[in-house]
XYZ file of C-alpha atoms in Angstrom:
592
model
C -151.783 13.766 -108.616
C -151.688 12.413 -112.162
C -153.697 9.576 -113.666
C -152.388 9.812 -117.244
C -149.651 11.478 -119.285
C -150.890 14.261 -121.591
C -149.238 12.915 -124.711
C -150.581 9.381 -124.286
C -154.311 10.145 -124.390
C -156.157 8.555 -127.327
C -159.727 7.994 -128.488
C -159.766 4.914 -126.256
C -159.802 7.250 -123.241
C -162.963 9.069 -124.399
C -165.500 9.697 -121.609
C -162.915 8.861 -118.920
C -162.150 11.195 -116.029
C -158.451 12.070 -115.921
C -156.050 14.098 -113.836
C -153.160 15.643 -115.768
C -150.076 17.536 -114.614
C -147.720 19.588 -116.727
C -146.851 22.986 -118.160
C -148.879 25.427 -120.210
C -147.348 25.254 -123.665
C -149.806 27.783 -125.117
C -152.959 29.579 -124.056
C -155.550 30.734 -126.597
C -158.382 33.025 -125.496
C -161.174 32.909 -128.063
C -163.513 35.052 -125.996
C -166.123 32.416 -125.351
C -163.618 29.651 -124.599
C -160.028 29.334 -123.423
C -157.933 26.568 -124.956
C -154.763 25.326 -123.287
C -152.091 23.170 -124.818
C -150.899 21.230 -121.777
C -147.456 19.621 -122.067
C -145.582 16.934 -120.178
C -142.691 14.713 -121.174
C -144.917 12.533 -123.379
C -146.388 15.367 -125.451
C -149.318 17.789 -125.704
C -153.070 17.620 -125.270
C -155.673 20.309 -125.780
C -157.647 21.370 -122.708
C -160.983 23.225 -123.034
C -161.941 25.747 -120.340
C -165.646 26.642 -120.462
C -166.841 30.096 -119.206
C -169.909 28.377 -117.700
C -167.536 27.157 -114.982
C -166.850 30.625 -113.603
C -164.162 29.819 -111.003
C -162.275 27.544 -113.406
C -162.491 30.134 -116.186
C -161.174 32.814 -113.848
C -158.099 30.695 -113.064
C -157.602 29.800 -116.744
C -157.656 33.490 -117.655
C -154.578 34.116 -115.432
C -152.505 31.324 -116.944
C -149.368 32.087 -118.953
C -146.801 29.977 -120.781
C -144.814 27.582 -118.563
C -147.174 27.837 -115.566
C -147.096 24.437 -113.854
C -150.688 23.258 -113.393
C -152.954 20.318 -112.643
C -156.057 19.748 -114.775
C -158.937 17.460 -113.914
C -161.609 16.719 -116.458
C -163.203 14.402 -118.981
C -161.608 13.181 -122.202
C -163.819 13.916 -125.208
C -163.482 12.737 -128.786
C -163.159 15.676 -131.153
C -165.597 16.031 -134.052
C -164.194 14.648 -137.318
C -163.779 18.162 -138.715
C -161.710 19.295 -135.701
C -159.225 16.417 -135.494
C -155.631 17.729 -135.507
C -153.569 15.237 -137.476
C -150.351 17.043 -136.468
C -150.775 16.081 -132.799
C -150.489 12.575 -131.425
C -153.484 13.439 -129.209
C -155.278 15.329 -131.974
C -158.337 13.059 -131.922
C -159.259 14.039 -128.341
C -159.409 16.962 -125.956
C -159.958 17.317 -122.222
C -163.007 19.230 -120.993
C -161.681 20.732 -117.757
C -163.665 20.578 -114.543
C -160.849 21.924 -112.345
C -157.592 23.799 -112.986
C -155.083 24.150 -110.129
C -151.994 26.344 -110.396
C -149.138 24.372 -108.861
C -146.576 27.073 -109.578
C -146.453 30.286 -111.550
C -143.650 30.968 -114.046
C -141.742 34.204 -114.638
C -141.396 35.329 -118.279
C -138.997 32.914 -119.958
C -135.446 34.147 -120.602
C -135.439 31.957 -123.725
C -137.018 33.067 -126.966
C -140.095 31.008 -127.867
C -139.022 30.999 -131.543
C -135.715 29.400 -130.537
C -133.559 32.354 -131.547
C -131.301 31.451 -128.651
C -127.550 31.125 -128.498
C -126.099 27.877 -127.219
C -124.795 29.811 -124.216
C -128.372 30.854 -123.350
C -129.716 27.351 -123.897
C -127.104 25.838 -121.590
C -127.516 28.543 -118.931
C -131.240 27.789 -118.739
C -130.912 24.124 -119.605
C -133.859 23.118 -117.419
C -136.059 25.272 -119.670
C -134.362 24.143 -122.865
C -134.975 20.511 -121.934
C -138.721 21.163 -121.735
C -138.741 21.441 -125.527
C -140.174 18.249 -127.017
C -137.224 17.808 -129.386
C -134.815 17.823 -126.444
C -136.862 15.611 -124.125
C -137.443 13.180 -127.006
C -133.692 12.850 -127.502
C -133.125 12.062 -123.837
C -135.953 9.536 -123.891
C -134.410 7.925 -126.956
C -131.033 7.830 -125.209
C -132.667 5.948 -122.340
C -134.034 3.423 -124.839
C -130.546 2.921 -126.298
C -128.957 2.262 -122.907
C -131.810 -0.071 -121.971
C -131.330 -1.976 -125.234
C -127.575 -2.266 -124.640
C -128.045 -3.605 -121.116
C -130.567 -6.195 -122.249
C -128.376 -7.306 -125.159
C -125.263 -7.570 -122.991
C -127.095 -9.389 -120.201
C -128.583 -11.870 -122.682
C -125.109 -12.599 -124.044
C -123.548 -13.419 -120.697
C -121.836 -10.090 -119.957
C -121.491 -8.767 -116.412
C -122.011 -5.085 -115.585
C -119.006 -4.208 -113.408
C -118.117 -0.730 -112.160
C -114.536 0.513 -112.282
C -112.921 3.347 -110.271
C -113.371 7.015 -111.118
C -110.479 8.105 -108.901
C -107.484 6.352 -110.378
C -103.907 6.794 -111.598
C -102.820 9.045 -114.462
C -101.822 6.989 -117.515
C -100.930 8.218 -121.023
C -103.899 7.439 -123.282
C -103.774 10.209 -125.867
C -105.182 13.247 -124.021
C -104.528 15.289 -120.892
C -105.855 13.904 -117.636
C -108.189 15.714 -115.276
C -106.357 15.663 -111.950
C -107.928 15.462 -108.491
C -105.750 16.466 -105.505
C -105.617 14.115 -102.550
C -106.185 15.557 -99.069
C -104.809 12.521 -97.284
C -101.711 12.188 -99.480
C -100.354 15.710 -99.641
C -98.955 16.776 -103.001
C -100.297 13.709 -104.786
C -103.142 13.418 -107.270
C -105.728 11.042 -108.584
C -106.695 11.203 -112.256
C -110.171 10.842 -113.699
C -110.142 7.942 -116.197
C -109.893 8.679 -119.913
C -111.365 5.188 -120.242
C -111.509 2.087 -118.010
C -108.901 0.481 -120.303
C -106.533 -0.974 -117.720
C -109.251 -1.963 -115.270
C -111.283 -3.857 -117.855
C -108.120 -5.735 -118.834
C -107.564 -6.548 -115.159
C -111.140 -7.832 -114.969
C -110.307 -10.268 -117.769
C -107.234 -11.352 -115.821
C -109.577 -11.838 -112.859
C -111.513 -14.474 -114.787
C -114.788 -12.535 -115.185
C -114.692 -13.422 -118.889
C -117.272 -10.949 -120.251
C -117.582 -7.392 -118.933
C -119.534 -4.331 -119.973
C -120.207 -0.955 -118.453
C -121.955 2.247 -119.509
C -119.355 4.525 -118.014
C -118.280 8.151 -117.745
C -114.879 9.026 -119.202
C -112.900 12.266 -118.922
C -110.444 13.871 -121.324
C -108.984 17.340 -121.127
C -108.703 18.071 -124.855
C -109.760 20.686 -127.369
C -113.485 20.365 -127.981
C -115.702 20.216 -131.068
C -119.245 19.141 -131.927
C -118.642 15.474 -131.081
C -116.331 15.938 -128.088
C -116.952 16.789 -124.444
C -114.646 16.851 -121.412
C -116.880 14.180 -119.868
C -118.592 11.691 -122.124
C -120.131 8.236 -121.926
C -118.800 4.967 -123.323
C -120.433 1.602 -123.851
C -117.400 -0.338 -122.709
C -117.015 -4.030 -123.617
C -114.256 -6.556 -122.890
C -114.062 -10.315 -123.444
C -111.725 -13.204 -122.757
C -110.931 -15.989 -125.218
C -112.604 -14.205 -128.149
C -110.915 -13.262 -131.410
C -111.172 -9.901 -133.140
C -113.611 -11.462 -135.598
C -115.851 -12.709 -132.800
C -115.885 -9.323 -131.044
C -116.718 -7.588 -134.322
C -119.530 -10.036 -135.090
C -121.042 -9.640 -131.626
C -120.973 -5.838 -131.578
C -122.160 -5.612 -135.179
C -125.135 -7.772 -134.207
C -125.876 -5.456 -131.290
C -125.903 -2.325 -133.472
C -127.902 -4.051 -136.227
C -130.587 -5.134 -133.755
C -130.563 -1.735 -132.039
C -131.300 0.095 -135.314
C -133.927 -2.456 -136.293
C -135.636 -2.260 -132.902
C -135.480 1.487 -132.249
C -135.508 2.979 -135.770
C -136.911 0.163 -137.924
C -133.744 0.398 -140.037
C -131.976 -2.589 -141.605
C -128.260 -1.792 -141.661
C -127.403 -5.057 -143.397
C -123.998 -6.684 -143.101
C -121.159 -4.244 -142.448
C -118.491 -4.176 -145.192
C -114.790 -4.315 -144.262
C -112.150 -1.849 -145.437
C -108.483 -1.664 -144.545
C -107.022 1.498 -143.081
C -104.720 1.797 -146.106
C -107.670 1.598 -148.510
C -109.690 4.123 -146.520
C -106.863 6.659 -146.564
C -106.121 6.020 -150.240
C -109.686 6.454 -151.459
C -111.158 8.873 -148.915
C -108.294 10.531 -147.018
C -109.914 9.446 -143.755
C -109.916 6.435 -141.440
C -113.670 6.985 -140.928
C -114.969 7.473 -144.476
C -118.549 8.489 -145.177
C -119.578 6.008 -147.866
C -122.782 7.908 -148.606
C -120.526 10.234 -150.609
C -119.398 8.373 -153.770
C -116.457 10.680 -154.600
C -112.989 9.168 -154.215
C -109.416 10.427 -154.240
C -107.267 9.264 -157.177
C -103.461 9.195 -156.882
C -101.633 10.855 -159.780
C -98.118 11.383 -158.364
C -96.616 9.044 -160.952
C -98.051 11.220 -163.752
C -96.647 14.546 -162.576
C -93.155 13.693 -161.349
C -91.482 15.439 -164.263
C -93.710 18.501 -164.764
C -92.236 21.968 -164.261
C -95.001 22.845 -161.803
C -93.140 22.359 -158.506
C -96.377 22.320 -156.518
C -97.050 18.942 -158.171
C -93.573 17.594 -158.902
C -92.187 18.374 -155.421
C -94.553 16.120 -153.456
C -94.640 13.632 -156.344
C -90.905 13.009 -155.911
C -91.012 12.984 -152.101
C -91.451 9.603 -150.424
C -93.617 11.330 -147.804
C -95.584 13.351 -150.351
C -98.886 12.734 -152.120
C -100.657 14.168 -155.182
C -104.338 13.372 -155.712
C -107.232 14.310 -157.955
C -110.826 14.573 -156.758
C -113.474 14.445 -159.483
C -116.661 16.351 -158.672
C -119.347 15.104 -161.086
C -121.172 17.703 -163.202
C -119.813 20.584 -161.109
C -117.926 22.587 -163.762
C -120.866 24.911 -164.308
C -122.090 24.860 -160.693
C -118.813 25.835 -159.010
C -117.658 29.388 -159.739
C -114.185 30.861 -159.355
C -115.431 32.490 -156.165
C -116.511 29.076 -154.892
C -113.095 27.626 -155.733
C -111.437 30.482 -153.829
C -113.646 29.562 -150.872
C -112.630 25.915 -151.121
C -108.980 27.007 -151.336
C -109.382 28.858 -148.047
C -111.129 25.817 -146.598
C -108.281 23.392 -147.337
C -105.906 25.996 -145.934
C -107.421 25.272 -142.515
C -105.809 21.823 -142.797
C -102.417 23.159 -143.868
C -102.823 22.896 -147.661
C -101.039 25.705 -149.511
C -103.457 25.859 -152.446
C -106.030 24.080 -154.591
C -105.475 23.509 -158.310
C -108.505 22.839 -160.508
C -109.532 21.643 -163.929
C -112.913 22.007 -165.646
C -113.694 19.313 -168.190
C -115.518 20.724 -171.223
C -114.921 18.032 -173.838
C -113.047 14.823 -173.072
C -112.653 13.953 -176.746
C -110.511 17.049 -177.290
C -108.084 16.073 -174.554
C -105.964 18.989 -173.357
C -107.860 21.338 -175.671
C -111.110 20.372 -174.005
C -110.155 21.438 -170.494
C -109.981 24.751 -168.669
C -107.334 24.996 -165.964
C -104.692 27.450 -164.729
C -102.202 24.557 -164.513
C -102.860 23.247 -168.030
C -99.743 25.028 -169.345
C -97.603 22.786 -167.123
C -99.188 19.542 -168.328
C -98.743 17.594 -171.517
C -101.576 16.187 -173.618
C -100.654 12.671 -172.485
C -100.754 13.632 -168.794
C -104.144 15.315 -169.174
C -105.477 12.329 -171.089
C -104.297 9.957 -168.362
C -105.795 12.144 -165.594
C -109.150 12.184 -167.396
C -109.007 8.434 -167.890
C -107.866 7.637 -164.345
C -110.591 9.788 -162.778
C -113.224 8.540 -165.297
C -114.030 12.193 -166.031
C -117.045 13.138 -168.109
C -117.980 16.369 -169.848
C -119.092 18.918 -167.243
C -117.020 17.467 -164.399
C -114.707 19.469 -162.156
C -111.377 18.008 -160.989
C -109.654 19.399 -157.888
C -106.034 18.612 -157.015
C -104.226 18.267 -153.701
C -100.427 18.131 -153.474
C -98.400 18.240 -150.261
C -97.069 15.840 -147.626
C -99.161 12.695 -147.220
C -100.989 13.643 -144.009
C -101.854 17.164 -145.175
C -103.285 15.902 -148.461
C -105.360 13.255 -146.708
C -106.758 15.665 -144.128
C -107.388 18.558 -146.515
C -108.781 16.634 -149.465
C -110.711 14.243 -147.228
C -112.406 17.206 -145.533
C -112.982 18.932 -148.888
C -114.643 15.801 -150.233
C -117.119 15.883 -147.351
C -117.789 19.624 -147.658
C -118.442 19.488 -151.403
C -120.608 16.423 -150.877
C -122.846 18.479 -148.588
C -122.675 21.715 -150.593
C -123.670 20.077 -153.895
C -126.022 17.459 -152.388
C -123.783 14.630 -153.626
C -123.863 12.887 -150.231
C -126.874 10.615 -150.199
C -129.377 10.016 -147.413
C -129.509 6.760 -145.477
C -127.056 4.724 -143.449
C -123.642 3.423 -144.497
C -121.828 1.396 -141.820
C -118.464 -0.307 -142.200
C -115.529 -1.734 -140.295
C -112.085 -0.214 -140.785
C -109.391 -2.793 -140.002
C -105.639 -3.386 -140.285
C -104.556 -0.117 -138.693
C -100.840 0.591 -138.459
C -99.504 -0.171 -135.004
C -97.653 3.135 -134.683
C -97.490 6.567 -136.274
C -94.253 8.510 -136.532
C -93.906 12.182 -135.588
C -91.644 14.650 -137.393
C -88.976 14.179 -134.728
C -88.872 10.446 -135.457
C -90.640 9.385 -132.259
C -93.492 6.899 -132.315
C -96.998 6.991 -130.857
C -99.598 4.242 -130.674
C -102.383 4.732 -133.241
C -104.969 3.353 -130.800
C -103.333 2.879 -127.383
C -100.169 1.170 -126.112
C -102.049 -1.982 -125.041
C -103.113 -2.945 -128.577
C -101.641 -6.220 -129.809
C -99.859 -6.547 -133.163
C -101.456 -8.843 -135.731
C -98.528 -11.255 -135.388
C -97.133 -11.062 -131.855
C -94.635 -13.873 -132.403
C -93.065 -12.122 -135.389
C -93.113 -8.820 -133.520
C -91.098 -10.326 -130.671
C -88.396 -11.759 -132.917
C -88.016 -8.744 -135.241
C -85.315 -6.197 -134.316
C -86.675 -2.798 -133.314
C -84.956 -0.915 -136.151
C -86.642 -3.180 -138.706
C -90.019 -2.714 -137.028
C -89.633 1.020 -137.331
C -88.936 0.709 -141.040
C -91.823 -1.677 -141.667
C -95.556 -1.218 -141.740
C -96.471 -3.175 -138.622
C -100.210 -3.756 -138.369
C -102.209 -3.801 -135.151
C -105.068 -6.179 -134.387
C -107.495 -3.261 -134.146
C -110.866 -2.400 -135.623
C -113.136 0.662 -135.758
C -116.880 0.693 -136.422
C -117.825 3.661 -138.622
C -121.266 4.971 -139.534
C -121.869 7.826 -141.993
C -118.369 9.185 -141.510
C -118.465 9.037 -137.701
C -116.451 6.601 -135.613
C -119.025 4.865 -133.434
C -116.510 2.757 -131.590
C -113.044 1.317 -131.660
C -111.420 -1.735 -130.205
C -108.616 -4.217 -130.464
C -107.126 -7.452 -129.296
C -105.103 -6.558 -126.197
C -101.554 -7.516 -125.367
C -101.618 -10.382 -122.861
C -97.898 -11.214 -122.981
C -95.560 -9.184 -120.761
C -92.648 -9.463 -123.227
C -94.750 -8.036 -126.063
C -95.986 -5.242 -123.799
C -92.441 -4.379 -122.729
C -91.287 -4.207 -126.353
C -94.193 -1.914 -127.282
C -93.285 0.399 -124.414
C -89.692 0.407 -125.641
C -90.768 1.390 -129.157
C -92.842 4.206 -127.720
C -89.887 5.547 -125.783
C -91.282 4.505 -122.396
C -88.397 3.429 -120.177
C -88.547 0.442 -117.846
C -88.677 2.818 -114.884
C -91.521 4.873 -116.376
C -93.429 1.738 -117.373
C -93.090 0.333 -113.859
C -94.208 3.628 -112.296
C -97.264 4.112 -114.549
C -98.270 0.568 -115.437
C -96.562 -1.568 -112.800
C -99.843 -3.096 -111.612
C -100.736 -4.141 -115.185
C -97.284 -5.570 -115.922
C -97.418 -7.481 -112.665
C -100.843 -8.903 -113.514
C -99.631 -10.077 -116.922
C -97.277 -12.504 -115.146
C -100.094 -14.550 -113.610
C -101.730 -16.411 -116.470
C -103.369 -13.480 -118.225
C -105.845 -14.808 -120.817
C -106.057 -13.635 -124.439
C -108.630 -10.847 -124.415
C -110.171 -8.250 -126.685
C -112.775 -5.533 -126.526
C -114.417 -2.488 -127.990
C -115.795 0.803 -126.691
C -118.652 2.741 -128.295
C -119.210 6.457 -127.878
C -122.774 6.469 -126.539
C -123.201 10.197 -127.131
C -122.124 9.957 -130.772
C -124.337 6.945 -131.341
C -127.421 8.719 -129.984
C -126.505 11.897 -131.890
C -126.553 9.993 -135.176
C -129.697 8.012 -134.408
C -131.684 11.128 -133.431
C -130.396 13.334 -136.257
C -128.774 15.833 -133.880
C -125.724 17.755 -135.087
C -123.842 17.875 -131.788
C -123.438 15.498 -128.876
C -124.326 18.447 -126.640
C -127.896 18.054 -127.884
C -128.174 14.482 -126.596
C -126.662 15.142 -123.166
C -128.714 16.521 -120.293
C -126.141 18.965 -118.932
C -123.179 19.327 -121.309
C -120.308 21.808 -121.235
C -119.702 24.543 -123.794
C -116.973 24.425 -126.434
C -114.661 25.990 -123.834
C -115.425 23.228 -121.290
C -117.521 25.509 -119.073
C -121.008 25.111 -117.590
C -123.081 28.322 -117.886
C -125.797 26.765 -115.704
C -123.619 26.280 -112.611
C -120.774 28.647 -113.560
C -118.299 25.762 -113.305
C -115.345 25.691 -113.181
C -115.050 28.196 -110.345
C -112.524 29.341 -107.795
C -111.926 27.105 -104.809
C -112.321 28.189 -101.209
C -108.911 29.248 -99.811
C -109.462 26.989 -96.806
C -110.020 24.014 -99.105
C -106.842 24.822 -101.033
C -104.858 25.120 -97.817
C -106.168 21.751 -96.649
C -104.981 20.260 -99.950
C -101.614 22.058 -99.747
C -102.353 23.800 -103.041
C -101.525 27.380 -103.955
C -103.044 29.087 -107.007
C -100.494 31.184 -108.910
C -102.141 33.739 -111.177
C -100.503 34.515 -114.505
C -99.381 38.133 -114.838
C -101.850 40.135 -116.943
């Protein structure tokens, strides 16, 4: 039916006969002529319908937006004065000799000016995806996956599929469960990642594995999360953390150069401790130059308990954030808004200081907390933050995690609000993560996952557990970050059964529980498991960043809403009672 794509016609096709298929993007009736903008996945081309061709003109007159049609005709070069520089095909048009309606279209339920809610867009996703911006993103996604496959294949990696129906294992989120018909009362789980299977593939001797794979996590959603998402999953044998990082950095560098003509340069390295100290985040956006400055040692003895309390608490933190030349730009109303913003993260307030004249010291500042500070303290704060006249200094004081989360988020928000965050690309590696994090009840959880190896496994094995808990044990893990978004994370895996058993013990996983949930992995570790390491990229996040989208939902063909529902298919839905009976499942409704 089609000889060419609409959006690929150029002056080189002039005088050729073509057959095009697509949708009417717009119809313009100028009385003497009817012009159609015909659209397919590659773009638009203008079609001219001449009234001298009476039957054709009659059909063209009935056309409306989104009618699916076939056009046959001759490509003509437009006169110089009529070239449309805003269209890729603006140098040509098609003089129609035949127009065939393949299918009529009802009036669109979506607004042509895109005043549509996300719910509407997802309900009529097949119409939403006709928009060039959406189809372009999916085409770009296809280019990314093609690039990844070629790169992996050229570096000796094997594409191996792993099971979707598997066993529930604790990996940081709730599992999606699938009832078994043949094993009554028992359930499969959809994989949160292929973590255990890719480790087993290394134990199988396959050496280098990759997979572009669906993963499932039942967790609270946000712009960069979905219940089902796609990973670029990579695992290697006999490679160090440094080698894995070099390989995957090369892949991303070449991907950006090839697909965006962007030179990312060499990725800097930053420790987890340094990232939290300077930016309050383990995925800092380096395009924003503002940094957190610790001042707890300066305010330990002040009467202002909001400062002195956390300053004297081993688990507390007090920081200053200098906002350059913002004293006049940020009003009291703005500060009240920022105070409410940090409250979202548990902060109880936001102290501030406007710097009018640094030479006057405490007399040259304006702050509601100035009465609690001495001239020496103010002078040291100004010096430590490198404050200049006209700067604004904001203070965070609370427990360590709250300060990091609240002030780290505030840094990003102010960076956007005041255009401090610069354009461009800022990649980095964050390394030397702590092995565990401790909850308020004293229990421990793995920062990455329970199969991550410590930096020094030999020392870990010989150190008593109570001393490990008191120390700052580092894991052999690494995250790739780009513009404040974690693109991917990985680690060297545990390949020694004794180390794995001790990690489970630290995490409060008993021998019985470990055998029940991970028995197949522990068994495999006994049979000459090789040293292995890997990394997994979030494909959706990667494409979101590269296309300039603001949500991963805009780079997925059929995503779920923020409540994990599908307006298009009305999923999830009730199950047929007969199906439930066959699965030995009864639905118990909560009382209203």
